[in-house]
Amino acid sequence: MAKRPSISFSKSLEPAEGDTLVIFTDESLALTESAAALGIGDLVARAAATAQFKGKGFAHLDLLAPSGVAASRILVFGLGKAEALKEVDWSRLGGAVMGALRKGERAILLAGRPDAVAITPAEAAEIALGALLRSYTFDRYKSRKADEDDKEQKSAPSLTIVHAEAGKAKKLWSGRAAVGEGALIARDLVNEPANVLGTLEFAEKAAALAELGVTIDILTEKQMKKLGMRALLGVAQGSVRPPRLVVMHWNGSKTQEKPIAFVGKGVVFDTGGISIKPAGGMEDMKGDMGGAAAVVGLMHALASRKAKTNAIGVIGLVENMPDGNAQRPGDIVEAASGVTIEIINTDAEGRLVLADALWYVQKTYDPSLIIDLATLTGAIIVALGHDHAGLFASDDALASQLLSAGLVTGEKVWRMPLGAAYDKQIESKFCDIKNTGGRDAGSVTAAQFLQRFVKDGTPWAHLDIAGTAMGSPQTETNRSWASGWGVRLLERFVADNHED
């Protein structure tokens, strides 16, 4: 993994020789007062006319070796209609800036708007967050190394954001940096190959959160057998890698409020089991633990910024393999809750893992609400593509809070239906329910299945992130195959609704 960039704040700092100067403009192509004071107005105007640069949002103009200034490069970024910018746009802008920087480059960003409306300290911190997210690369397994003489050029860029309230921006940035690191941790987990990151290795990564004050409890296969978790264990029985259930507890509230709970699907590799997947694209199934990765990243973010909330993170870690001991279609298993399940398709395994994890977190911690995340169905990609995750919720207020957090962070969700009519599709001839209801409304019936394992009266939401956790379109803040989706959404959900 590449080294993180240096991101700092300063009240005033003029570019030195070799630095890159970053300034903002809008569709009027006016400059900020601080940029104009450097005497670069004519230079920028002539370059903009030549390049037909219009100041559109996130577009930029690149001036190399400009005369009359110490900077070796000037980057002029468009804000479009600055008054229309939303919170998420500032992080997008920061990502665009970082994306334009070269390795080893020292950049100074003058955080001002040409319309004389101040960029707030919070907006400056969002710029920094976007820059951090965009800086991420996963190159751990690249064998080519930088030459000794080229170390400076190959190092991460540095970015200093010049802002009139640099102290306030820096303080806010400490919290945003925690969120950014959580998202990057989630990306790392999803990007790792399955031969490196198995169930035990994943559990160790989660256990490292103890250094931040998170209480860790790891249930072994033997303990889960005693608890009757035959749904989760059935998925794991075809693999030589033992299953684990990892519980992460952050107790940051001064009150004795019930915790909020987050549950993640952690299938470290999914072949489909006996109902084996086609070979084409199966390599992507190393990312079938994107839900668990997001929960670990979220718990890191909450603990790192000392969130004033009580939160439980639970991840079920298994590998789904077609061994001679693997679960078969037609098998019937009893979940820890007592619900019996007919296995129709062993590739509908994530819901079995979540069934026992949902039961456990309720039985043990009696949370005030539960949100689960899972790369659960291809059907949600058919329905929503890669721009939104599917949201299924038993509680309108909870759904509304998640929808709002999605719009603010850019990790958007779209509410999908739940209803008794869909239950008919998962009725079994031989036991209580079956683990798939067929192709029609596949993401809905999967959510209906999960709802069977949530107590009546407990607010619950299910996020199907199959289309957003991996292989989603590249953005200003992400060029990685793994997106770390869910960390920013859920951290904002907590911050807005569940802190002292």
Coordinates of C-alpha atoms in Angstrom, one line a residue:
M1 CA 0.0 0.0 0.0
A2 CA 1.3 3.4 -0.9
K3 CA 2.3 5.9 1.8
R4 CA -0.4 8.3 2.9
P5 CA 0.0 11.9 1.7
S6 CA 0.9 14.7 4.1
I7 CA -2.1 16.9 4.5
S8 CA -1.8 20.1 6.7
F9 CA -3.4 23.5 7.3
S10 CA -1.8 26.9 7.5
K11 CA -3.2 30.5 7.9
S12 CA -0.8 31.8 5.3
L13 CA 1.9 30.3 3.1
E14 CA 3.3 31.5 -0.2
P15 CA 4.6 29.0 -2.8
A16 CA 8.3 28.5 -2.9
E17 CA 10.4 27.5 -5.9
G18 CA 9.3 24.0 -7.1
D19 CA 5.9 24.1 -5.4
T20 CA 2.6 23.7 -7.1
L21 CA 0.0 26.3 -6.4
V22 CA -3.7 25.3 -6.5
I23 CA -6.4 27.9 -6.8
F24 CA -10.2 28.0 -7.3
T25 CA -12.3 29.9 -9.9
D26 CA -15.9 29.6 -11.0
E27 CA -17.7 30.0 -14.3
S28 CA -16.9 33.8 -14.3
L29 CA -13.2 32.8 -14.3
A30 CA -12.6 35.4 -11.5
L31 CA -9.8 34.7 -9.0
T32 CA -9.9 34.9 -5.3
E33 CA -8.3 37.9 -3.6
S34 CA -5.3 35.9 -2.4
A35 CA -4.7 34.4 -5.8
A36 CA -5.1 37.8 -7.6
A37 CA -2.5 39.3 -5.2
L38 CA 0.1 37.0 -6.7
G39 CA -0.2 38.8 -10.0
I40 CA -1.3 35.8 -12.0
G41 CA -4.6 37.2 -13.3
D42 CA -3.5 37.9 -16.9
L43 CA -1.6 34.6 -17.0
V44 CA -4.6 32.5 -16.0
A45 CA -6.9 34.5 -18.3
R46 CA -4.7 33.9 -21.4
A47 CA -4.3 30.2 -20.5
A48 CA -8.0 29.7 -20.0
A49 CA -8.8 31.3 -23.3
T50 CA -6.3 29.2 -25.1
A51 CA -7.4 25.9 -23.5
Q52 CA -11.1 26.9 -23.6
F53 CA -11.3 26.4 -19.9
K54 CA -14.8 27.5 -18.6
G55 CA -14.4 27.0 -14.9
K56 CA -16.8 24.0 -14.8
G57 CA -17.1 22.0 -11.6
F58 CA -14.0 19.7 -11.0
A59 CA -12.4 20.6 -14.3
H60 CA -8.9 22.0 -14.1
L61 CA -6.4 24.1 -16.0
D62 CA -2.7 23.1 -15.8
L63 CA -0.1 25.9 -16.1
L64 CA 3.5 24.6 -16.2
A65 CA 6.6 26.7 -15.5
P66 CA 4.5 29.9 -15.2
S67 CA 6.5 33.1 -15.4
G68 CA 6.5 35.7 -12.6
V69 CA 5.8 33.3 -9.7
A70 CA 8.0 31.0 -7.7
A71 CA 5.7 28.0 -8.2
S72 CA 6.7 25.6 -10.9
R73 CA 3.1 24.7 -11.6
I74 CA -0.4 26.3 -11.2
L75 CA -3.5 24.3 -11.1
V76 CA -6.7 26.2 -11.5
F77 CA -9.8 24.2 -10.5
G78 CA -13.3 25.1 -11.5
L79 CA -16.1 25.3 -8.9
G80 CA -18.8 25.7 -11.5
K81 CA -21.6 27.6 -9.8
A82 CA -20.0 27.9 -6.4
E83 CA -23.2 28.7 -4.6
A84 CA -24.7 25.4 -5.7
L85 CA -21.9 23.2 -4.1
K86 CA -23.0 20.7 -1.5
E87 CA -21.0 19.2 1.3
V88 CA -20.1 16.1 -0.7
D89 CA -18.8 18.3 -3.5
W90 CA -16.0 19.6 -1.4
S91 CA -14.6 16.1 -0.8
R92 CA -15.0 15.5 -4.5
L93 CA -13.1 18.6 -5.2
G94 CA -10.3 17.5 -2.8
G95 CA -10.2 14.2 -4.6
A96 CA -9.9 16.0 -8.0
V97 CA -7.0 18.1 -6.7
M98 CA -5.1 15.1 -5.3
G99 CA -5.7 13.3 -8.6
A100 CA -3.9 16.1 -10.5
L101 CA -0.8 16.0 -8.3
R102 CA 2.2 13.9 -9.1
K103 CA 4.2 11.7 -6.8
G104 CA 6.5 13.7 -4.6
E105 CA 4.8 17.0 -5.5
R106 CA 4.4 19.7 -2.8
A107 CA 1.1 21.6 -3.3
I108 CA -0.3 24.7 -1.7
L109 CA -4.0 25.1 -2.0
L110 CA -5.5 28.6 -1.4
A111 CA -8.9 27.7 0.0
G112 CA -11.0 30.6 -1.1
R113 CA -14.0 31.3 -3.4
P114 CA -13.9 34.0 -6.1
D115 CA -17.3 35.2 -5.1
A116 CA -15.9 36.3 -1.7
V117 CA -18.0 33.8 0.2
A118 CA -15.8 32.1 2.7
I119 CA -15.0 28.4 2.5
T120 CA -15.9 27.2 6.0
P121 CA -13.5 25.2 8.1
A122 CA -15.8 22.2 7.7
E123 CA -15.6 22.5 3.9
A124 CA -11.8 22.8 4.1
A125 CA -11.7 19.6 6.2
E126 CA -13.9 17.9 3.5
I127 CA -11.4 18.9 0.8
A128 CA -8.7 17.2 2.9
L129 CA -10.9 14.1 3.3
G130 CA -11.4 13.9 -0.5
A131 CA -7.7 14.3 -1.0
L132 CA -6.9 11.5 1.4
L133 CA -9.4 9.1 -0.2
R134 CA -8.2 9.8 -3.7
S135 CA -4.5 9.2 -2.7
Y136 CA -5.2 5.5 -2.0
T137 CA -3.6 2.9 -4.1
F138 CA -3.2 -0.8 -3.5
D139 CA 0.3 -1.7 -4.8
R140 CA 1.5 -4.1 -2.2
Y141 CA 2.1 -6.9 -4.7
K142 CA 3.8 -4.8 -7.4
S143 CA 7.3 -6.2 -7.6
R144 CA 8.9 -3.1 -9.3
K145 CA 10.4 -0.8 -6.8
A146 CA 11.5 2.8 -7.1
D147 CA 15.2 3.5 -7.7
E148 CA 17.1 4.8 -4.7
D149 CA 17.8 8.1 -6.6
D150 CA 14.1 8.4 -7.3
K151 CA 12.6 8.1 -3.8
E152 CA 11.4 11.8 -3.5
Q153 CA 9.7 11.6 -6.8
K154 CA 7.9 8.4 -5.9
S155 CA 6.8 9.5 -2.5
A156 CA 3.2 10.6 -1.8
P157 CA 2.3 14.2 -2.6
S158 CA 1.9 16.7 0.2
L159 CA -0.9 19.2 0.4
T160 CA -1.1 22.3 2.5
I161 CA -4.5 24.0 2.7
V162 CA -4.3 27.7 3.3
H163 CA -7.3 28.9 5.2
A164 CA -8.1 31.9 7.4
E165 CA -9.3 29.6 10.2
A166 CA -6.7 27.0 9.8
G167 CA -6.9 26.0 13.5
K168 CA -10.6 25.2 13.3
A169 CA -10.1 23.4 10.0
K170 CA -7.3 21.3 11.5
K171 CA -9.4 20.3 14.5
L172 CA -12.3 19.2 12.3
W173 CA -9.8 17.4 10.0
S174 CA -8.7 15.1 12.8
G175 CA -12.2 13.7 12.9
R176 CA -12.6 13.5 9.1
A177 CA -9.1 11.8 8.9
A178 CA -10.4 9.1 11.2
V179 CA -13.3 8.5 8.8
G180 CA -11.0 8.5 5.8
E181 CA -8.7 6.0 7.4
G182 CA -11.6 3.8 8.2
A183 CA -12.7 3.8 4.5
L184 CA -9.1 3.0 3.4
I185 CA -8.9 0.1 5.9
A186 CA -12.1 -1.3 4.4
R187 CA -10.6 -0.9 0.9
D188 CA -7.4 -2.7 2.0
L189 CA -9.5 -5.6 3.3
V190 CA -11.5 -6.0 0.2
N191 CA -8.5 -5.7 -2.2
E192 CA -6.5 -8.4 -0.4
P193 CA -6.4 -11.7 -2.2
A194 CA -8.2 -14.6 -0.5
N195 CA -5.0 -16.7 -0.2
V196 CA -3.6 -13.9 2.1
L197 CA -6.8 -12.8 3.9
G198 CA -8.6 -15.8 5.2
T199 CA -11.0 -16.0 8.1
L200 CA -8.3 -16.1 10.8
E201 CA -6.3 -13.3 9.2
F202 CA -9.4 -11.2 8.9
A203 CA -10.2 -11.8 12.5
E204 CA -6.7 -10.6 13.4
K205 CA -7.2 -7.4 11.4
A206 CA -10.4 -6.7 13.3
A207 CA -8.8 -7.5 16.7
A208 CA -6.2 -4.8 16.0
L209 CA -8.9 -2.3 16.9
A210 CA -8.2 -3.1 20.5
E211 CA -5.3 -0.6 20.3
L212 CA -8.0 2.1 19.9
G213 CA -10.0 1.0 22.9
V214 CA -12.4 -1.4 21.2
T215 CA -13.3 -4.5 23.2
I216 CA -12.9 -7.6 21.0
D217 CA -14.5 -11.0 21.4
I218 CA -13.9 -13.7 18.9
L219 CA -16.1 -16.8 18.9
T220 CA -14.5 -20.0 17.6
E221 CA -16.2 -22.9 15.8
K222 CA -16.6 -24.8 19.0
Q223 CA -18.3 -21.9 20.7
M224 CA -20.6 -21.3 17.8
K225 CA -21.6 -25.0 17.8
K226 CA -22.6 -24.7 21.4
L227 CA -24.8 -21.7 20.5
G228 CA -26.5 -23.7 17.7
M229 CA -25.2 -21.5 14.8
R230 CA -25.8 -24.2 12.2
A231 CA -26.7 -21.8 9.5
L232 CA -23.4 -20.0 9.6
L233 CA -21.4 -23.2 10.3
G234 CA -23.1 -25.0 7.3
V235 CA -21.6 -22.4 4.9
A236 CA -18.1 -23.0 6.4
Q237 CA -18.1 -26.8 6.6
G238 CA -16.6 -27.2 3.1
S239 CA -13.5 -25.1 3.8
V240 CA -10.4 -26.0 5.7
R241 CA -10.5 -22.4 7.0
P242 CA -12.3 -22.3 10.3
P243 CA -15.2 -19.9 10.8
R244 CA -15.1 -17.0 13.2
L245 CA -17.6 -14.6 14.6
V246 CA -15.9 -11.3 15.7
V247 CA -17.6 -8.9 18.0
M248 CA -16.2 -5.3 18.3
H249 CA -17.7 -3.2 21.1
W250 CA -17.1 0.6 21.3
N251 CA -18.4 2.1 24.5
G252 CA -18.0 5.9 24.0
S253 CA -21.3 7.2 25.5
K254 CA -21.6 8.6 29.0
T255 CA -25.1 7.2 29.2
Q256 CA -26.3 3.7 29.6
E257 CA -28.1 3.8 26.4
K258 CA -28.5 0.5 24.5
P259 CA -25.9 0.1 21.8
I260 CA -26.5 0.5 18.1
A261 CA -25.4 -2.6 16.2
F262 CA -23.8 -3.1 12.8
V263 CA -23.5 -6.6 11.3
G264 CA -21.4 -7.5 8.3
K265 CA -21.2 -10.4 5.9
G266 CA -17.7 -11.7 5.8
V267 CA -17.4 -14.4 3.2
V268 CA -13.7 -14.2 2.5
F269 CA -14.1 -16.1 -0.7
D270 CA -17.2 -17.4 -2.3
T271 CA -17.0 -20.2 -4.9
G272 CA -20.8 -20.7 -4.6
G273 CA -20.1 -24.1 -2.9
I274 CA -21.7 -27.1 -4.5
S275 CA -23.8 -24.7 -6.6
I276 CA -20.6 -23.5 -8.0
K277 CA -20.3 -20.1 -9.8
P278 CA -19.1 -19.8 -13.4
A279 CA -15.4 -19.4 -13.7
G280 CA -15.6 -16.0 -15.4
G281 CA -15.3 -13.3 -12.8
M282 CA -15.0 -15.7 -9.9
E283 CA -11.8 -13.9 -8.9
D284 CA -13.9 -11.0 -7.7
M285 CA -15.4 -13.1 -5.0
K286 CA -12.5 -12.3 -2.8
G287 CA -14.6 -9.1 -2.2
D288 CA -17.6 -11.0 -0.9
M289 CA -16.6 -9.7 2.6
G290 CA -17.3 -6.1 1.7
G291 CA -19.9 -5.8 4.4
A292 CA -17.6 -7.0 7.1
A293 CA -14.8 -4.8 5.8
A294 CA -17.1 -1.8 6.1
V295 CA -18.1 -2.7 9.7
V296 CA -14.4 -2.9 10.7
G297 CA -13.7 0.4 9.0
L298 CA -16.6 2.0 10.7
M299 CA -15.6 0.8 14.1
H300 CA -12.1 2.2 13.5
A301 CA -13.6 5.5 12.6
L302 CA -15.8 5.7 15.6
A303 CA -13.0 4.6 18.0
S304 CA -10.3 6.8 16.4
R305 CA -12.4 10.0 16.7
K306 CA -13.7 8.9 20.2
A307 CA -17.3 9.0 19.1
K308 CA -19.8 9.6 22.0
T309 CA -21.9 6.6 21.2
N310 CA -22.2 2.9 22.2
A311 CA -21.8 0.7 19.1
I312 CA -21.4 -3.0 18.4
G313 CA -19.9 -4.4 15.3
V314 CA -20.4 -8.1 14.5
I315 CA -18.9 -9.9 11.5
G316 CA -19.4 -13.5 10.5
L317 CA -16.3 -14.8 8.8
V318 CA -16.5 -18.0 6.6
E319 CA -15.2 -19.3 3.3
N320 CA -17.7 -21.1 0.9
M321 CA -15.9 -24.0 -0.8
P322 CA -17.1 -27.1 -2.8
D323 CA -15.3 -29.7 -0.6
G324 CA -16.6 -33.2 -0.1
N325 CA -17.8 -32.1 3.2
A326 CA -19.6 -29.1 1.8
Q327 CA -23.3 -28.3 2.4
R328 CA -25.6 -29.7 -0.3
P329 CA -28.7 -28.4 -2.0
G330 CA -31.6 -30.0 -0.2
D331 CA -30.0 -30.0 3.2
I332 CA -32.0 -28.6 6.1
V333 CA -30.3 -26.7 8.9
E334 CA -31.5 -25.1 12.1
A335 CA -30.4 -21.6 12.8
A336 CA -29.5 -20.5 16.3
S337 CA -32.9 -18.8 16.5
G338 CA -34.6 -22.1 16.0
V339 CA -35.8 -21.3 12.5
T340 CA -35.3 -24.3 10.1
I341 CA -33.9 -23.6 6.6
E342 CA -33.9 -25.7 3.5
I343 CA -30.8 -25.1 1.3
I344 CA -31.9 -24.7 -2.2
N345 CA -28.8 -23.0 -3.6
T346 CA -25.5 -23.1 -1.7
D347 CA -24.5 -19.8 -3.4
A348 CA -27.2 -18.1 -1.4
E349 CA -24.8 -18.3 1.6
G350 CA -24.4 -14.8 2.9
R351 CA -28.0 -14.7 4.3
L352 CA -27.2 -17.9 6.3
V353 CA -24.2 -16.2 7.9
L354 CA -26.1 -13.1 8.7
A355 CA -29.1 -15.1 10.1
D356 CA -27.0 -16.3 13.0
A357 CA -25.0 -13.1 13.4
L358 CA -28.2 -11.1 13.7
W359 CA -29.6 -13.5 16.2
Y360 CA -26.4 -13.4 18.3
V361 CA -26.2 -9.6 18.5
Q362 CA -29.8 -9.3 19.6
K363 CA -29.6 -12.1 22.2
T364 CA -26.3 -10.8 23.7
Y365 CA -26.6 -7.0 23.5
D366 CA -30.2 -6.1 23.0
P367 CA -29.4 -3.2 20.6
S368 CA -31.6 -0.3 20.0
L369 CA -31.4 -0.8 16.3
I370 CA -29.5 -3.0 13.8
I371 CA -28.0 -2.3 10.4
D372 CA -26.5 -5.1 8.4
L373 CA -24.3 -4.7 5.2
A374 CA -23.7 -7.4 2.7
T375 CA -22.6 -8.0 -0.9
L376 CA -25.7 -10.2 -0.9
T377 CA -27.3 -10.4 -4.4
G378 CA -26.6 -9.9 -8.1
A379 CA -30.2 -8.9 -8.3
I380 CA -29.6 -5.6 -6.6
I381 CA -27.1 -4.7 -9.4
V382 CA -29.8 -5.5 -12.0
A383 CA -32.2 -3.2 -10.1
L384 CA -29.9 -0.3 -9.2
G385 CA -26.6 -0.7 -11.0
H386 CA -23.5 0.6 -9.2
D387 CA -24.6 4.1 -8.1
H388 CA -26.9 3.2 -5.2
A389 CA -27.0 0.5 -2.6
G390 CA -30.3 -1.2 -1.9
L391 CA -31.9 -0.2 1.4
F392 CA -34.5 -2.4 3.0
A393 CA -35.9 -1.2 6.3
S394 CA -38.5 -2.1 8.9
D395 CA -38.6 1.4 10.3
D396 CA -39.4 4.6 8.3
A397 CA -37.4 6.9 10.6
L398 CA -34.3 4.7 10.3
A399 CA -34.7 4.5 6.5
S400 CA -35.0 8.3 6.4
Q401 CA -31.9 8.8 8.4
L402 CA -29.9 6.5 6.1
L403 CA -31.2 8.2 3.0
S404 CA -30.2 11.5 4.3
A405 CA -26.7 10.4 5.3
G406 CA -26.3 8.9 1.9
L407 CA -27.0 12.2 0.1
V408 CA -24.6 14.1 2.4
T409 CA -21.7 11.6 1.9
G410 CA -22.3 10.5 -1.6
E411 CA -22.7 6.9 -0.6
K412 CA -26.3 6.8 -1.8
V413 CA -29.0 4.3 -1.0
W414 CA -32.4 3.6 -2.6
R415 CA -35.2 2.2 -0.6
M416 CA -36.6 -1.1 -1.8
P417 CA -39.9 -2.8 -0.8
L418 CA -40.5 -5.3 2.0
G419 CA -43.9 -7.1 2.3
A420 CA -45.6 -10.2 3.3
A421 CA -46.4 -11.1 -0.3
Y422 CA -42.7 -11.8 -0.9
D423 CA -42.6 -14.3 2.0
K424 CA -44.5 -16.8 -0.2
Q425 CA -41.4 -17.1 -2.4
I426 CA -39.3 -18.4 0.5
E427 CA -41.8 -20.8 1.9
S428 CA -40.4 -24.4 2.1
K429 CA -42.3 -27.6 1.6
F430 CA -40.2 -29.4 4.1
C431 CA -39.4 -26.8 6.9
D432 CA -39.9 -23.2 7.9
I433 CA -38.2 -21.4 5.0
K434 CA -35.8 -21.9 2.1
N435 CA -32.7 -19.9 1.4
T436 CA -33.7 -18.5 -1.9
G437 CA -36.9 -17.5 -3.6
G438 CA -35.8 -17.7 -7.2
R439 CA -34.8 -15.0 -9.7
D440 CA -37.9 -12.8 -9.4
A441 CA -37.3 -10.0 -6.8
G442 CA -34.1 -11.8 -5.7
S443 CA -32.8 -8.9 -3.5
V444 CA -36.2 -8.5 -1.9
T445 CA -36.7 -12.1 -1.0
A446 CA -33.1 -12.1 0.4
A447 CA -34.1 -9.2 2.7
Q448 CA -37.3 -10.9 3.6
F449 CA -35.2 -13.9 4.7
L450 CA -33.1 -11.8 6.9
Q451 CA -36.1 -10.1 8.5
R452 CA -37.1 -13.5 9.9
F453 CA -34.1 -13.2 12.2
V454 CA -34.8 -9.8 13.6
K455 CA -37.0 -9.4 16.6
D456 CA -40.4 -7.7 16.2
G457 CA -40.1 -4.1 17.3
T458 CA -36.3 -3.7 16.7
P459 CA -35.6 -1.1 14.1
W460 CA -33.6 -2.9 11.4
A461 CA -32.1 -2.0 8.0
H462 CA -30.4 -4.1 5.4
L463 CA -28.0 -2.6 2.9
D464 CA -27.3 -4.7 -0.1
I465 CA -23.9 -3.4 -1.3
A466 CA -23.1 -5.9 -4.1
G467 CA -23.0 -3.1 -6.6
T468 CA -21.1 -0.5 -4.6
A469 CA -18.5 -2.3 -2.5
M470 CA -16.3 -3.4 -5.4
G471 CA -15.9 -2.8 -9.1
S472 CA -18.1 0.3 -8.9
P473 CA -17.4 3.3 -11.2
Q474 CA -14.3 5.4 -10.5
T475 CA -15.0 8.7 -8.9
E476 CA -13.0 11.8 -7.9
T477 CA -12.4 10.2 -4.5
N478 CA -11.7 6.6 -5.5
R479 CA -9.7 4.9 -8.2
S480 CA -9.5 1.6 -6.4
W481 CA -11.4 -1.6 -7.3
A482 CA -12.6 -1.7 -3.7
S483 CA -14.5 1.4 -2.6
G484 CA -14.7 1.1 1.2
W485 CA -18.4 1.8 0.7
G486 CA -20.5 2.2 3.8
V487 CA -17.9 3.6 6.3
R488 CA -18.7 7.3 5.5
L489 CA -22.4 6.6 5.2
L490 CA -22.7 4.9 8.6
E491 CA -20.3 7.2 10.4
R492 CA -22.4 10.2 9.3
F493 CA -25.6 8.3 10.3
V494 CA -24.1 7.8 13.8
A495 CA -22.8 11.4 14.1
D496 CA -26.1 12.9 13.1
N497 CA -28.5 10.7 15.1
H498 CA -26.7 8.7 17.8
E499 CA -24.1 10.6 19.7
D500 CA -24.4 12.3 23.1

